[in-house]
Short mmCIF file of C-alpha atoms in Angstrom, two decimals:
data_model
loop_
_atom_site.label_atom_id
_atom_site.label_comp_id
_atom_site.label_asym_id
_atom_site.label_seq_id
_atom_site.Cartn_x
_atom_site.Cartn_y
_atom_site.Cartn_z
CA MET L 1 45.00 -0.20 6.45
CA GLU L 2 41.64 -0.31 4.63
CA LYS L 3 42.84 2.33 2.17
CA LEU L 4 46.01 0.39 1.47
CA ILE L 5 44.09 -2.81 0.80
CA GLU L 6 41.75 -0.92 -1.51
CA GLU L 7 44.74 0.46 -3.43
CA ARG L 8 46.14 -3.05 -3.89
CA MET L 9 42.72 -4.31 -4.93
CA ARG L 10 42.50 -1.57 -7.57
CA GLU L 11 45.90 -2.62 -8.91
CA VAL L 12 44.64 -6.20 -9.26
CA ILE L 13 41.46 -5.12 -11.06
CA SER L 14 43.48 -2.84 -13.31
CA ALA L 15 45.86 -5.62 -14.27
CA VAL L 16 43.21 -8.29 -14.82
CA PHE L 17 40.83 -6.18 -16.90
CA ASN L 18 43.55 -4.13 -18.51
CA ILE L 19 42.22 -0.71 -17.58
CA PRO L 20 44.08 2.23 -15.98
CA VAL L 21 43.74 2.39 -12.19
CA ASN L 22 42.33 5.91 -12.28
CA GLU L 23 39.49 4.75 -14.55
CA ILE L 24 38.21 2.19 -12.05
CA ARG L 25 35.05 3.61 -10.53
CA THR L 26 33.49 2.53 -7.24
CA ASP L 27 30.48 1.22 -9.17
CA ALA L 28 32.71 -0.92 -11.40
CA SER L 29 31.09 -4.24 -12.37
CA SER L 30 30.57 -6.47 -15.38
CA ASP L 31 27.82 -4.01 -16.35
CA ASN L 32 30.33 -1.27 -17.14
CA ILE L 33 33.67 -3.09 -17.75
CA GLU L 34 33.39 -4.67 -21.15
CA SER L 35 36.26 -7.13 -20.66
CA TRP L 36 34.71 -8.55 -17.42
CA ASP L 37 33.58 -11.94 -18.71
CA SER L 38 33.46 -15.28 -16.87
CA LEU L 39 37.08 -16.15 -17.73
CA LYS L 40 38.39 -12.78 -16.57
CA HIS L 41 36.26 -13.10 -13.45
CA MET L 42 38.10 -16.32 -12.53
CA ASN L 43 41.42 -14.62 -13.33
CA MET L 44 40.47 -11.82 -10.94
CA VAL L 45 39.57 -14.35 -8.22
CA SER L 46 43.00 -16.03 -8.55
CA ALA L 47 44.83 -12.71 -8.64
CA LEU L 48 43.06 -11.47 -5.50
CA GLU L 49 43.78 -14.74 -3.70
CA GLU L 50 47.45 -14.46 -4.64
CA GLU L 51 47.72 -10.78 -3.75
CA PHE L 52 46.09 -11.07 -0.31
CA LEU L 53 46.99 -14.70 0.52
CA ILE L 54 43.34 -15.61 0.97
CA GLU L 55 41.04 -18.24 -0.50
CA PHE L 56 37.48 -17.66 -1.65
CA ASP L 57 34.95 -20.47 -1.28
CA ASP L 58 32.58 -21.36 -4.15
CA LYS L 59 29.80 -19.14 -2.84
CA GLU L 60 32.07 -16.13 -2.45
CA ILE L 61 33.42 -16.47 -5.97
CA PHE L 62 29.93 -15.74 -7.29
CA GLU L 63 29.43 -12.91 -4.82
CA LEU L 64 32.35 -10.84 -6.16
CA LEU L 65 29.95 -9.03 -8.42
CA ASN L 66 31.14 -5.45 -8.21
CA TYR L 67 33.75 -3.13 -6.71
CA GLU L 68 31.98 -2.61 -3.36
CA LEU L 69 31.32 -6.31 -2.90
CA ILE L 70 34.93 -7.24 -3.78
CA LYS L 71 36.14 -4.68 -1.23
CA THR L 72 33.71 -5.89 1.48
CA ILE L 73 34.49 -9.58 0.99
CA VAL L 74 38.27 -9.10 0.74
CA LEU L 75 38.32 -6.97 3.91
CA GLU L 76 36.11 -9.49 5.70
CA LYS L 77 38.48 -12.34 4.78
CA ILE L 78 41.61 -10.42 5.78
CA GLU L 79 40.09 -9.41 9.11
CA ASN L 80 39.10 -13.00 9.85
CA MET A 1 -22.33 16.20 15.25
CA LYS A 2 -25.75 14.84 16.01
CA LYS A 3 -28.76 17.11 15.58
CA PHE A 4 -30.83 17.78 18.69
CA GLU A 5 -33.93 16.38 16.97
CA SER A 6 -32.21 13.09 16.11
CA ILE A 7 -31.16 12.35 19.69
CA LYS A 8 -33.57 10.02 21.44
CA THR A 9 -34.18 9.71 25.16
CA GLY A 10 -32.60 6.44 26.20
CA GLU A 11 -29.85 6.69 23.56
CA LYS A 12 -26.54 5.34 24.82
CA ALA A 13 -22.84 5.53 24.07
CA GLN A 14 -19.77 4.05 25.66
CA LEU A 15 -16.00 3.95 25.46
CA THR A 16 -13.28 1.90 27.07
CA HIS A 17 -9.80 2.86 28.22
CA THR A 18 -7.09 1.01 30.09
CA ILE A 19 -5.36 3.29 32.59
CA ARG A 20 -1.58 3.27 32.08
CA GLN A 21 1.20 4.65 34.25
CA SER A 22 1.98 7.11 31.44
CA ASP A 23 -1.57 8.53 31.87
CA ILE A 24 -0.76 9.32 35.53
CA ASP A 25 2.62 10.81 34.61
CA GLN A 26 1.08 13.07 31.97
CA TYR A 27 -1.77 14.10 34.27
CA VAL A 28 0.72 15.03 37.01
CA GLU A 29 2.79 17.00 34.53
CA LEU A 30 -0.28 18.82 33.21
CA THR A 31 -2.03 19.63 36.49
CA GLY A 32 0.83 19.58 38.99
CA ASP A 33 -1.22 17.31 41.27
CA ASP A 34 1.51 14.99 42.56
CA ASN A 35 -0.34 14.08 45.76
CA LYS A 36 1.50 11.06 47.17
CA ILE A 37 -1.69 9.05 47.23
CA HIS A 38 -1.56 9.02 43.40
CA VAL A 39 2.15 8.61 42.78
CA ASP A 40 4.03 7.21 45.77
CA GLN A 41 3.95 3.43 46.14
CA GLN A 42 5.81 3.49 49.45
CA TYR A 43 3.49 6.09 50.94
CA THR A 44 0.28 4.36 49.89
CA SER A 45 1.51 0.99 51.16
CA LYS A 46 1.13 2.46 54.65
CA THR A 47 -2.44 3.61 53.99
CA ALA A 48 -5.72 1.73 53.67
CA PHE A 49 -5.40 1.96 49.86
CA LYS A 50 -2.12 -0.05 49.81
CA LYS A 51 -1.42 0.99 46.20
CA PRO A 52 -1.57 4.37 44.42
CA VAL A 53 -5.04 5.53 43.39
CA VAL A 54 -5.67 7.08 39.98
CA HIS A 55 -6.70 10.76 40.16
CA GLY A 56 -10.51 10.83 40.23
CA MET A 57 -10.66 13.60 37.66
CA LEU A 58 -8.41 11.65 35.32
CA SER A 59 -10.94 8.81 35.21
CA ALA A 60 -13.78 11.32 35.01
CA SER A 61 -12.10 13.13 32.13
CA PHE A 62 -13.19 10.25 29.90
CA ILE A 63 -16.78 11.42 30.41
CA SER A 64 -15.62 14.52 28.54
CA THR A 65 -14.22 12.33 25.77
CA LEU A 66 -17.49 10.41 25.47
CA ILE A 67 -19.59 13.58 25.36
CA GLY A 68 -17.20 15.43 23.05
CA THR A 69 -16.69 12.63 20.55
CA LYS A 70 -19.75 10.38 20.64
CA LEU A 71 -22.86 11.58 22.45
CA PRO A 72 -23.57 14.12 21.14
CA GLY A 73 -20.04 14.68 19.67
CA ASP A 74 -18.47 17.74 18.04
CA GLY A 75 -19.94 21.02 19.21
CA ALA A 76 -21.15 19.65 22.56
CA LEU A 77 -20.99 22.28 25.30
CA TRP A 78 -20.67 20.34 28.57
CA TYR A 79 -21.72 22.89 31.16
CA GLN A 80 -22.74 20.97 34.26
CA GLN A 81 -21.74 17.72 35.95
CA SER A 82 -22.53 16.10 39.26
CA ILE A 83 -20.04 13.44 40.24
CA LYS A 84 -19.54 10.86 42.95
CA PHE A 85 -16.42 8.72 43.25
CA LEU A 86 -17.51 5.32 44.53
CA MET A 87 -14.36 3.19 44.35
CA PRO A 88 -10.67 3.73 43.67
CA VAL A 89 -9.31 3.14 40.16
CA ARG A 90 -5.78 1.71 39.78
CA VAL A 91 -3.18 1.64 37.04
CA GLY A 92 -4.03 -1.30 34.76
CA ASP A 93 -7.78 -1.04 35.34
CA LYS A 94 -9.90 -1.15 32.19
CA ILE A 95 -12.63 1.42 32.64
CA THR A 96 -15.79 1.63 30.56
CA VAL A 97 -17.65 4.94 30.48
CA PHE A 98 -21.38 4.85 29.78
CA ALA A 99 -23.60 7.81 28.93
CA LYS A 100 -27.38 7.62 28.50
CA VAL A 101 -29.76 10.40 27.53
CA ILE A 102 -32.26 10.77 30.37
CA ASN A 103 -33.89 14.08 29.42
CA LYS A 104 -34.18 16.53 26.50
CA ILE A 105 -35.03 20.21 26.87
CA LYS A 106 -36.18 21.45 23.48
CA ARG A 107 -36.25 25.19 24.26
CA THR A 108 -32.56 25.33 25.18
CA LYS A 109 -31.45 22.42 22.96
CA THR A 110 -30.00 20.80 26.03
CA ILE A 111 -29.74 17.14 26.96
CA GLN A 112 -29.16 15.52 30.33
CA LEU A 113 -27.11 12.35 30.53
CA SER A 114 -26.55 9.81 33.23
CA THR A 115 -22.80 9.18 33.32
CA GLU A 116 -21.36 6.07 34.89
CA ILE A 117 -17.94 4.47 34.87
CA TYR A 118 -17.35 0.78 35.56
CA ASN A 119 -14.11 -1.13 36.02
CA GLN A 120 -13.21 -4.46 34.43
CA ASN A 121 -14.90 -6.30 37.30
CA ASN A 122 -18.17 -4.59 36.45
CA GLN A 123 -17.98 -2.49 39.62
CA LYS A 124 -19.34 1.04 39.37
CA VAL A 125 -16.50 3.43 40.25
CA ILE A 126 -17.98 6.80 39.29
CA THR A 127 -21.57 7.99 38.90
CA GLY A 128 -23.18 11.32 38.09
CA THR A 129 -25.29 13.40 35.76
CA ALA A 130 -24.18 15.71 32.93
CA SER A 131 -25.92 18.60 31.21
CA VAL A 132 -24.89 19.35 27.66
CA LYS A 133 -25.98 22.05 25.24
CA LEU A 134 -25.85 21.28 21.53
CA ILE A 135 -24.17 24.00 19.49
CA GLU A 136 -25.18 23.29 15.92
CA GLU A 137 -23.19 24.19 12.85
CA VAL A 138 -24.58 26.68 10.37
CA GLN A 139 -25.82 24.52 7.48
CA PRO A 140 -23.54 24.62 4.43
CA SER A 141 -24.96 25.50 1.06
CA ALA A 142 -25.94 22.75 -1.37
CA ILE A 143 -22.70 23.25 -3.29
CA GLN A 144 -20.60 22.95 -0.18
CA LYS A 145 -22.47 19.77 0.70
CA ALA A 146 -21.66 18.25 -2.66
CA VAL A 147 -17.91 18.46 -2.11
CA LYS A 148 -18.07 17.33 1.48
CA VAL A 149 -17.29 13.69 0.78
CA LYS A 150 -13.90 13.84 -0.89
CA ASN A 151 -11.86 11.01 -2.30
CA ASN A 152 -8.56 12.43 -1.16
CA ILE A 153 -8.24 11.77 2.53
CA ALA A 154 -5.65 9.16 3.43
CA LEU A 155 -4.81 7.40 6.64
CA VAL A 156 -1.24 6.05 6.63
CA ILE A 157 -0.58 3.46 9.31
CA GLY A 158 3.09 3.41 10.33
CA GLY A 159 3.46 6.89 8.87
CA THR A 160 6.80 7.61 10.50
CA GLY A 161 8.69 4.58 9.12
CA GLY A 162 10.76 4.77 5.94
CA ILE A 163 8.05 3.76 3.48
CA GLY A 164 5.28 5.33 5.58
CA LYS A 165 6.95 8.73 5.63
CA ALA A 166 7.63 8.69 1.88
CA THR A 167 4.00 7.67 1.35
CA CYS A 168 2.63 10.54 3.45
CA PHE A 169 4.71 13.00 1.42
CA GLN A 170 3.81 11.46 -1.92
CA LEU A 171 0.08 11.44 -1.15
CA ALA A 172 0.29 15.03 0.07
CA ARG A 173 1.97 15.98 -3.22
CA ASP A 174 -0.91 14.17 -4.97
CA GLY A 175 -3.33 16.48 -3.15
CA PHE A 176 -4.40 14.25 -0.28
CA ASP A 177 -5.10 15.36 3.25
CA VAL A 178 -3.14 12.94 5.38
CA ALA A 179 -3.66 11.37 8.79
CA ILE A 180 -0.24 10.23 9.99
CA HIS A 181 -0.40 7.32 12.38
CA TYR A 182 2.54 6.73 14.71
CA TYR A 183 3.14 4.22 17.45
CA LYS A 184 6.12 5.63 19.32
CA ASN A 185 7.81 8.36 17.29
CA ILE A 186 5.68 11.43 18.01
CA GLU A 187 8.48 13.90 17.18
CA SER A 188 8.88 12.48 13.69
CA ALA A 189 5.09 12.47 13.19
CA ASN A 190 4.80 16.12 14.21
CA ARG A 191 7.68 17.16 11.93
CA LEU A 192 6.03 15.32 9.05
CA LYS A 193 2.71 17.03 9.77
CA LYS A 194 4.36 20.47 9.62
CA ASN A 195 6.07 19.65 6.33
CA ILE A 196 2.84 18.38 4.79
CA GLU A 197 1.00 21.50 5.92
CA LYS A 198 3.67 23.57 4.17
CA LEU A 199 2.47 21.94 0.94
CA GLY A 200 -0.96 23.42 1.68
CA ASN A 201 -2.62 20.14 2.71
CA ASN A 202 -4.39 19.30 5.92
CA ALA A 203 -2.58 16.82 8.10
CA THR A 204 -3.22 15.33 11.48
CA VAL A 205 -1.22 13.07 13.74
CA VAL A 206 -2.90 10.07 15.35
CA ASN A 207 -1.57 7.50 17.76
CA ALA A 208 -2.63 3.92 18.48
CA ASP A 209 -1.26 0.55 19.30
CA ILE A 210 -3.02 -1.10 16.38
CA LYS A 211 -3.14 -4.39 18.26
CA GLU A 212 -5.64 -2.79 20.66
CA ILE A 213 -9.10 -2.38 19.17
CA ASP A 214 -10.13 0.36 21.64
CA GLN A 215 -7.16 2.45 20.64
CA VAL A 216 -7.89 1.91 16.95
CA ASP A 217 -11.51 2.99 17.53
CA ARG A 218 -10.33 6.23 19.16
CA MET A 219 -7.80 6.82 16.39
CA ILE A 220 -10.39 6.49 13.63
CA GLN A 221 -12.84 8.77 15.47
CA ARG A 222 -10.08 11.35 15.72
CA VAL A 223 -9.30 11.13 12.00
CA LEU A 224 -12.99 11.61 11.22
CA ARG A 225 -13.22 14.64 13.48
CA LYS A 226 -10.06 16.21 12.07
CA LEU A 227 -10.32 15.34 8.37
CA GLY A 228 -13.96 14.36 7.89
CA SER A 229 -13.59 10.96 6.21
CA ILE A 230 -11.14 8.31 5.00
CA SER A 231 -10.94 7.40 1.32
CA VAL A 232 -7.54 5.71 1.26
CA LEU A 233 -5.99 3.45 3.88
CA VAL A 234 -2.32 2.53 3.53
CA ASN A 235 -1.05 -0.02 6.00
CA CYS A 236 2.74 0.26 6.41
CA ALA A 237 2.80 -1.06 9.98
CA THR A 238 5.76 -3.20 10.78
CA THR A 239 7.74 -4.56 13.68
CA PRO A 240 11.42 -5.55 13.90
CA ILE A 241 12.25 -8.68 11.88
CA PRO A 242 14.99 -10.65 13.62
CA ASN A 243 16.50 -13.65 11.85
CA ILE A 244 15.53 -16.75 13.86
CA LYS A 245 16.34 -20.36 13.01
CA ILE A 246 13.37 -22.75 13.15
CA ALA A 247 15.02 -24.58 16.03
CA ASP A 248 15.04 -21.38 18.08
CA LEU A 249 11.69 -20.03 16.89
CA GLU A 250 9.10 -19.71 19.64
CA TRP A 251 5.38 -19.12 19.27
CA ARG A 252 5.76 -15.65 20.76
CA ASN A 253 7.97 -14.74 17.77
CA MET A 254 5.19 -15.88 15.45
CA GLN A 255 2.55 -14.11 17.57
CA GLU A 256 4.46 -10.83 17.47
CA GLN A 257 4.35 -10.84 13.66
CA TYR A 258 0.70 -11.97 13.55
CA ASP A 259 -0.29 -9.26 16.01
CA VAL A 260 1.08 -6.41 13.92
CA ASN A 261 0.46 -7.79 10.44
CA ILE A 262 -2.91 -9.51 10.88
CA LYS A 263 -4.55 -8.40 14.09
CA GLY A 264 -3.51 -4.80 13.40
CA ALA A 265 -4.85 -4.90 9.84
CA PHE A 266 -8.05 -6.57 11.06
CA ASN A 267 -8.65 -3.98 13.79
CA ILE A 268 -8.19 -1.05 11.42
CA ILE A 269 -10.32 -2.49 8.64
CA LYS A 270 -13.17 -3.11 11.10
CA PHE A 271 -13.55 0.65 11.51
CA VAL A 272 -12.45 1.92 8.11
CA VAL A 273 -14.58 -0.32 5.88
CA PRO A 274 -17.94 1.01 7.22
CA ILE A 275 -16.77 4.56 6.40
CA MET A 276 -15.78 3.56 2.87
CA GLU A 277 -19.02 1.61 2.43
CA GLU A 278 -21.01 4.68 3.34
CA ASN A 279 -19.03 6.74 0.81
CA GLY A 280 -19.32 4.00 -1.82
CA TYR A 281 -15.62 4.49 -2.44
CA GLY A 282 -12.35 3.43 -0.90
CA LYS A 283 -8.89 2.11 -1.56
CA ILE A 284 -7.01 -0.10 0.85
CA ILE A 285 -3.35 -0.89 0.30
CA ASN A 286 -1.47 -3.44 2.36
CA LEU A 287 2.25 -4.10 2.21
CA ILE A 288 3.63 -7.62 2.11
CA THR A 289 7.10 -8.81 1.10
CA GLN A 290 8.98 -10.29 -1.83
CA TYR A 291 10.06 -13.08 0.53
CA ILE A 292 6.60 -14.66 0.19
CA GLU A 293 7.57 -15.68 -3.35
CA ASP A 294 11.33 -15.83 -2.79
CA PRO A 295 11.64 -17.14 0.76
CA LYS A 296 14.82 -16.75 2.77
CA PRO A 297 15.89 -18.89 5.72
CA GLU A 298 15.29 -17.82 9.32
CA LEU A 299 12.28 -15.64 8.44
CA ALA A 300 9.43 -18.15 8.87
CA HIS A 301 7.65 -15.92 11.41
CA TYR A 302 7.70 -12.89 9.11
CA ILE A 303 6.91 -14.74 5.88
CA THR A 304 4.02 -16.64 7.48
CA ALA A 305 2.39 -13.49 8.85
CA LYS A 306 2.81 -11.60 5.57
CA SER A 307 1.36 -14.58 3.68
CA ALA A 308 -1.66 -14.44 5.97
CA LEU A 309 -2.00 -10.73 5.25
CA SER A 310 -1.90 -11.50 1.53
CA GLY A 311 -4.76 -14.00 1.90
CA PHE A 312 -6.74 -11.61 4.10
CA THR A 313 -6.33 -8.83 1.55
CA LYS A 314 -7.52 -10.94 -1.37
CA ALA A 315 -10.54 -12.18 0.60
CA LEU A 316 -11.43 -8.58 1.42
CA ALA A 317 -10.95 -7.55 -2.20
CA THR A 318 -13.54 -10.07 -3.37
CA GLU A 319 -16.08 -9.13 -0.73
CA LEU A 320 -15.67 -5.37 -0.89
CA ALA A 321 -15.39 -4.86 -4.65
CA PRO A 322 -19.18 -4.58 -5.23
CA LYS A 323 -19.23 -1.84 -2.59
CA GLY A 324 -16.75 0.32 -4.50
CA ILE A 325 -13.78 -0.54 -2.29
CA GLN A 326 -10.58 -1.81 -3.89
CA VAL A 327 -8.04 -3.71 -1.86
CA ASN A 328 -4.56 -4.29 -3.25
CA LEU A 329 -1.11 -5.41 -2.19
CA ILE A 330 2.37 -4.08 -2.75
CA SER A 331 5.20 -6.56 -2.45
CA PRO A 332 8.47 -4.68 -2.06
CA GLY A 333 11.92 -6.15 -2.32
CA MET A 334 14.59 -5.15 0.18
CA THR A 335 14.02 -1.44 0.72
CA ASP A 336 16.56 1.02 2.02
CA THR A 337 14.92 1.92 5.36
CA GLN A 338 15.79 1.89 9.04
CA LEU A 339 14.63 -1.75 9.15
CA LEU A 340 17.82 -2.67 7.28
CA ALA A 341 20.04 -1.29 10.04
CA ASP A 342 20.76 -4.77 11.37
CA ILE A 343 21.35 -6.39 7.98
CA PRO A 344 25.07 -6.85 7.12
CA GLU A 345 26.47 -4.50 4.50
CA LYS A 346 27.52 -7.49 2.37
CA VAL A 347 23.93 -8.79 2.18
CA ARG A 348 22.66 -5.39 1.12
CA LEU A 349 25.37 -5.01 -1.55
CA LEU A 350 24.76 -8.52 -2.80
CA THR A 351 20.99 -8.06 -3.01
CA ALA A 352 21.47 -4.83 -4.95
CA ALA A 353 24.08 -6.39 -7.27
CA GLN A 354 21.87 -9.40 -8.01
CA ALA A 355 18.77 -7.30 -8.74
CA PRO A 356 18.32 -6.75 -12.48
CA LEU A 357 17.94 -3.01 -11.77
CA ARG A 358 21.17 -3.19 -9.70
CA ARG A 359 19.97 -1.35 -6.62
CA LEU A 360 17.73 -1.69 -3.58
CA ALA A 361 14.30 -0.07 -3.61
CA SER A 362 14.09 3.38 -2.09
CA PRO A 363 11.06 4.31 0.03
CA ASP A 364 10.08 6.70 -2.78
CA ASP A 365 9.95 3.80 -5.27
CA ILE A 366 7.32 2.14 -3.09
CA ALA A 367 5.48 5.38 -2.34
CA ARG A 368 5.04 6.12 -6.06
CA VAL A 369 3.28 2.79 -6.58
CA ILE A 370 1.13 3.45 -3.51
CA SER A 371 0.29 6.77 -5.14
CA PHE A 372 -0.89 4.91 -8.26
CA LEU A 373 -3.02 2.49 -6.22
CA SER A 374 -4.50 5.44 -4.30
CA SER A 375 -5.45 7.26 -7.47
CA GLU A 376 -8.27 6.86 -9.96
CA LYS A 377 -5.68 5.51 -12.41
CA SER A 378 -6.02 2.15 -10.65
CA ASP A 379 -9.82 2.09 -10.56
CA TYR A 380 -10.05 -1.30 -12.34
CA LEU A 381 -7.55 -3.07 -10.08
CA THR A 382 -8.46 -5.08 -7.04
CA GLY A 383 -6.99 -8.10 -5.28
CA GLU A 384 -3.79 -7.43 -7.22
CA THR A 385 -0.21 -7.70 -6.01
CA ILE A 386 2.25 -5.23 -7.49
CA ARG A 387 5.87 -6.35 -7.09
CA VAL A 388 8.29 -3.47 -6.58
CA ASN A 389 11.57 -5.34 -6.45
CA GLY A 390 13.75 -4.18 -9.34
CA GLY A 391 13.07 -7.42 -11.20
CA GLN A 392 14.26 -9.79 -8.47
CA VAL A 393 11.10 -11.90 -8.66
CA MET A 394 9.19 -12.20 -11.92
CA ILE A 395 6.08 -14.34 -12.08
#
């Protein structure tokens, strides 16, 4: 289940930032993905919400800072 | 060790110990004396004693401690003792052992001591007389004397915790002999000692509840006997830090933090500062927290106690600087240790992601700064706070 969600999450990141799935590292963040600016960040938030049928609150939007945090927060929201 | 000539008739020494159930258990395990009168509550309830009585020789063994560590101390050969048990001692009793020199025999370099033990109600429970021969060390040469007071003997309080352990290792790598203090984790302390000894350094393991001044006194005496002095004191003592809302916070939660952070630091400094004063050299390093400058909710008890420790440290720094003792603070950010076990993964990831250096501190990060403050490289620093937080707080 967790693996499947992670795969779908990678697809979203790949599509939003326009990078191949196999190039997304587990330390991916705005520090190492050049196209990760504030606009793309909001695009990623919408795409994740659409993909997993969840809604992030204002605080969570600013907490989606890197791959591990996106995974943790998405899993947390799906489980709840 | 005292010289025979320097001991005066009438000279006194004393020590205090509170008898715990664990003392009885260890004594039974060591000697095999499991006489029901000492260990069986049900049995003794049917006797005139009503409650178990502490083994007489257990109480009396503290006479040995007093003679072997204080009067006259190392090298004492205790060869004769008369003893009379006057009253029973119970678990929980606080006994005070007194020794007083009543006679000196110059020809044999022997002293006679009156030895008495009192309980907390000032009742005499044991009395007797001891005879002790002083075995004196062969005097070292002038050169050996010159190197006797070294600046590389460290006492690390909380030496088995994450930062404490890394500090012990780092200081050993820097060439320090290390006294590793532990509170509960003796196995970890002993493993650490072995590993430090493999580096070629001397190490010793010492135990104390730092909230108890008697235990701290014994701990420091032990460090002095094993390593000779203390030039660096690193205080990494800590206690669990639960998140508690103000509405639920009770004074005992505050007290718990004060006891370890302030009373503990106070007790240790009481005994370490005179040693450093005598050497004209010393470095004391206390650990506080980034949360003093970047407070988080539900941590009032922790932040308040650490703030008090910060004030205490700076006051000490001012007073002790003219005596050659420097006192500094390290303020770590969230550090990847066992203390984080109860912190949610998301909080850890978020803290790391928001830190300019994009990670939590490792115990080694903190230990390396402790190494700097323990070294001569920091000789012109005192009363300073070094923030080791990956850039999370910049002032």
